[in-house]
Short mmCIF file of the C-alpha atoms (twelve columns), coordinates in Angstrom:
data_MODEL
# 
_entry.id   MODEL 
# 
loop_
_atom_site.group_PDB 
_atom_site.id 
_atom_site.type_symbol 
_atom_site.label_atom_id 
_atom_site.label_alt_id 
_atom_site.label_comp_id 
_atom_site.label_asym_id 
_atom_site.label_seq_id 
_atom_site.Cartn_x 
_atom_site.Cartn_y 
_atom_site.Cartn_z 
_atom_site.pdbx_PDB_model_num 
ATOM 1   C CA . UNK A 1   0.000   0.000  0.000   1 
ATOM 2   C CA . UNK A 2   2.569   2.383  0.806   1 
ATOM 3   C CA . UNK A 3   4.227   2.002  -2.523  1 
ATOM 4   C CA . UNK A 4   1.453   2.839  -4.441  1 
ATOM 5   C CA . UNK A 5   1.656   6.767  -3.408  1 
ATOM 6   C CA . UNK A 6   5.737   6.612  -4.079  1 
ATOM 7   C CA . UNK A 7   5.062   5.201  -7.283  1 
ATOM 8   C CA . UNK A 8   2.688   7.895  -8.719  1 
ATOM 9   C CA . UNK A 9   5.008   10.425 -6.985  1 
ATOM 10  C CA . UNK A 10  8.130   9.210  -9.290  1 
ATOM 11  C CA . UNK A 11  6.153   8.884  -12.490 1 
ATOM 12  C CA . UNK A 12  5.185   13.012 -11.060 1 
ATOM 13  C CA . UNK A 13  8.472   13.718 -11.136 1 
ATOM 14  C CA . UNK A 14  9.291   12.173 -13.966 1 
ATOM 15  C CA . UNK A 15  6.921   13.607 -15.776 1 
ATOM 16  C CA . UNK A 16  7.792   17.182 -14.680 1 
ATOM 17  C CA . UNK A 17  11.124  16.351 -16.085 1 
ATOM 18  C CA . UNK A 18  10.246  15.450 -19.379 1 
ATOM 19  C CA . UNK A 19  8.687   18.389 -19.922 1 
ATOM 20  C CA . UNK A 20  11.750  20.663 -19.090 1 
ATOM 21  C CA . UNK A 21  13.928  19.071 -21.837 1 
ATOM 22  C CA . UNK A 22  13.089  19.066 -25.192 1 
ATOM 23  C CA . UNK A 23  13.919  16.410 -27.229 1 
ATOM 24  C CA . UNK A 24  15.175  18.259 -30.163 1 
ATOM 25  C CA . UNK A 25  17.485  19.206 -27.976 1 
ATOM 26  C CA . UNK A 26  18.883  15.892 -26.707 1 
ATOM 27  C CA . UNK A 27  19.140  14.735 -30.107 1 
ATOM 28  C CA . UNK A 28  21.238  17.575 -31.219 1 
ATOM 29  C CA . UNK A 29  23.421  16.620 -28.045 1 
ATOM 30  C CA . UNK A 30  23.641  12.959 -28.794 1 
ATOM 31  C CA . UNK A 31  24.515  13.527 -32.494 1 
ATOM 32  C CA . UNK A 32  27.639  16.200 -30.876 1 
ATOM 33  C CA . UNK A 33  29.048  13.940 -28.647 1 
ATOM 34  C CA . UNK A 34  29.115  11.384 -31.669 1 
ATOM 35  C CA . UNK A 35  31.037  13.636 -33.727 1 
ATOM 36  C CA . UNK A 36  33.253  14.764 -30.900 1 
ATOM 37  C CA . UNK A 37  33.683  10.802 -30.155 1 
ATOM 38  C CA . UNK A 38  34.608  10.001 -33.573 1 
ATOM 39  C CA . UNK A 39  37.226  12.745 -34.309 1 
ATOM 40  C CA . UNK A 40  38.735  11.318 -30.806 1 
ATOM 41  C CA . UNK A 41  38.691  8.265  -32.543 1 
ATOM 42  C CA . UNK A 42  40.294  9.284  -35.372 1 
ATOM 43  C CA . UNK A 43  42.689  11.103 -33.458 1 
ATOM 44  C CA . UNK A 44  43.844  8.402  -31.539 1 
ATOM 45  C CA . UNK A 45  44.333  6.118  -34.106 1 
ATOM 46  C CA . UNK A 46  46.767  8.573  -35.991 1 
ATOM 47  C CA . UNK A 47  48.623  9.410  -32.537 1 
ATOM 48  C CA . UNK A 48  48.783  5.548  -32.203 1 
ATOM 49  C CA . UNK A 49  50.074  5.016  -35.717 1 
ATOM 50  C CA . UNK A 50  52.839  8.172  -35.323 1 
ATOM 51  C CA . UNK A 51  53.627  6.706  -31.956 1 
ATOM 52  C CA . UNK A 52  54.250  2.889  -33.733 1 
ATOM 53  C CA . UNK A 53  56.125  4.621  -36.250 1 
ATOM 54  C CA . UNK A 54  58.279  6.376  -33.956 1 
ATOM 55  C CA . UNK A 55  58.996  3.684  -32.095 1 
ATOM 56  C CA . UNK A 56  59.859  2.186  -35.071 1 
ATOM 57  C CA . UNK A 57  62.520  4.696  -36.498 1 
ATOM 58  C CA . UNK A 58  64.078  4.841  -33.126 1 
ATOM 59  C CA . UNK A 59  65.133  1.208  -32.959 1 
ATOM 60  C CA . UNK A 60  66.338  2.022  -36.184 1 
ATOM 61  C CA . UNK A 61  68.735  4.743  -35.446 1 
ATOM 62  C CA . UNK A 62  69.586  3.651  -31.845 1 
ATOM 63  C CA . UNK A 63  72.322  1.197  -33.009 1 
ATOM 64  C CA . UNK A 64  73.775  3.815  -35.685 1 
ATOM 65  C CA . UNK A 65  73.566  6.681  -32.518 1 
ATOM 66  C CA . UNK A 66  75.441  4.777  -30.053 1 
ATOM 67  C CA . UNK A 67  78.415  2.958  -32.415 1 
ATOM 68  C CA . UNK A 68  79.098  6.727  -33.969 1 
ATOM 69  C CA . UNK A 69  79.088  8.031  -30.089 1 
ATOM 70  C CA . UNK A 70  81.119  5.447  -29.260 1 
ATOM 71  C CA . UNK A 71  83.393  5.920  -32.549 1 
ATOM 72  C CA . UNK A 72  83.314  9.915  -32.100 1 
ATOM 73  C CA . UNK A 73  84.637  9.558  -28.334 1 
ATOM 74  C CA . UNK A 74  87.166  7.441  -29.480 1 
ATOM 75  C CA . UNK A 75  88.323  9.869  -32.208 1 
ATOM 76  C CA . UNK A 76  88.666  12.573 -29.535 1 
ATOM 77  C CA . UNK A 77  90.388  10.623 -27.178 1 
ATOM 78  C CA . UNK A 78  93.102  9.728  -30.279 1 
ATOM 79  C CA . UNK A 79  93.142  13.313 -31.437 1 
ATOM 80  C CA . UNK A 80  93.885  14.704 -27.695 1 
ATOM 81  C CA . UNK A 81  96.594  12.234 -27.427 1 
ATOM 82  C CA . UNK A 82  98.185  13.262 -31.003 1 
ATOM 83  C CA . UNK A 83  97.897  16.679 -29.853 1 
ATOM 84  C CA . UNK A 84  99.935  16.098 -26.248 1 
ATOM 85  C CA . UNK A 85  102.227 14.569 -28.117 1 
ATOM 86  C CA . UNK A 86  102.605 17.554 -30.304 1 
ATOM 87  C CA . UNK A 87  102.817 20.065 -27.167 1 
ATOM 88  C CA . UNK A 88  105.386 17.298 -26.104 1 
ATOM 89  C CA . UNK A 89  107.569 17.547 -29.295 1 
ATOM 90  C CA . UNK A 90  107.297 21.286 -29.768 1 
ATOM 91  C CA . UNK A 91  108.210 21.728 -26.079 1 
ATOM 92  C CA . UNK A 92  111.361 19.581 -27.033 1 
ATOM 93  C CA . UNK A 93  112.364 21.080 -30.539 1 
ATOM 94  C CA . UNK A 94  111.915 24.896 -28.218 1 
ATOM 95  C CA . UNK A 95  114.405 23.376 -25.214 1 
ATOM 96  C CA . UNK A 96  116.982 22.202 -27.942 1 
ATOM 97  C CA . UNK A 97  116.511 24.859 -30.717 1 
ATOM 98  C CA . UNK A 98  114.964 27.833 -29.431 1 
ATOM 99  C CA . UNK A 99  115.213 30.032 -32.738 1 
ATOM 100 C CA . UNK A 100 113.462 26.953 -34.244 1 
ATOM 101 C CA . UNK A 101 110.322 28.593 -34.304 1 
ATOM 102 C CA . UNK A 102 109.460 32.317 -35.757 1 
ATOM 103 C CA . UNK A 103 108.871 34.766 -33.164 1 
ATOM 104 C CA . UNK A 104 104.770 34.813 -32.984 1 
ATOM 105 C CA . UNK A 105 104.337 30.288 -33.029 1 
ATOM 106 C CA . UNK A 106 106.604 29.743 -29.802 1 
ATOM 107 C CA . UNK A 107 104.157 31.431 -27.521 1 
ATOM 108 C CA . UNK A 108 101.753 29.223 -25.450 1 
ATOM 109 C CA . UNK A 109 98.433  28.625 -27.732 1 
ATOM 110 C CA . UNK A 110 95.104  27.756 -26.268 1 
ATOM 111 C CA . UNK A 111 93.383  25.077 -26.544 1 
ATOM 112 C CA . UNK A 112 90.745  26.497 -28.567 1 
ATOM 113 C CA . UNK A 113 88.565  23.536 -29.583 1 
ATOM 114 C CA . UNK A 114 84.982  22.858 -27.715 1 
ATOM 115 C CA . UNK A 115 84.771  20.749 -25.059 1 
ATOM 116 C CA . UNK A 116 82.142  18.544 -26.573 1 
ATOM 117 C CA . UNK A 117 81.464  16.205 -22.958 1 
ATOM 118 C CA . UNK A 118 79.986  19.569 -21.329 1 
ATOM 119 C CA . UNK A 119 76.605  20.276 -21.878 1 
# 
């Protein structure tokens, strides 16, 4: 018995409700969201394929990047030990001959090259 009065209450309500929205209006909203869903769609699938792509490139060039990192430290390490050694022999040619060099070349030079391990 009670639920009899709580019933026609809700169908009330509901009723009252129905009239506030229009249903023009929901289906206007409905089809919106469906666009908006399907661009999202679409969107992710191309972010999906770029990011497969990527991925893809990457473990291409990963194994070039690392044996020319590897090959470029070595060069430097070669080319600072040529270039001590040069220091070395000028430093030697000076101490025996010192008019061996014209006036300007005997002074101290700077190391002028980059230091490519800073960042």
């Amino acid at each position: 018995m009670e639920e009899e009065p709580i019933r026609e209450a809700s169908k009330e309500v509901c009723r009252e409700f129905e009239t506030l929205i229009d249903e023009r209006d929901l289906d206007s909203l409905k089809q919106l969201q469906l666009l908006i869903l399907g661009r999202l769609q679409d969107s992710n699938a191309v972010l999906s394929h770029f990011n497969e792509f990527s991925e893809n490139c990457f473990a291409e060039v990963s194994a070039d990047f690392s044996r020319n990192t590897r090959l470029l430290k070595s060069m430097k390490s070669d080319l600072d030990y040529i270039f001590q050694k040069l220091r070395s022999m000028k430093a030697k040619i000076l101490a025996t001959y010192p008019d061996a060099f014209p006036d300007g070349s005997a002074k101290e030079v700077l190391d002028r090259r980059p230091d490519l391990e800073m960042p």
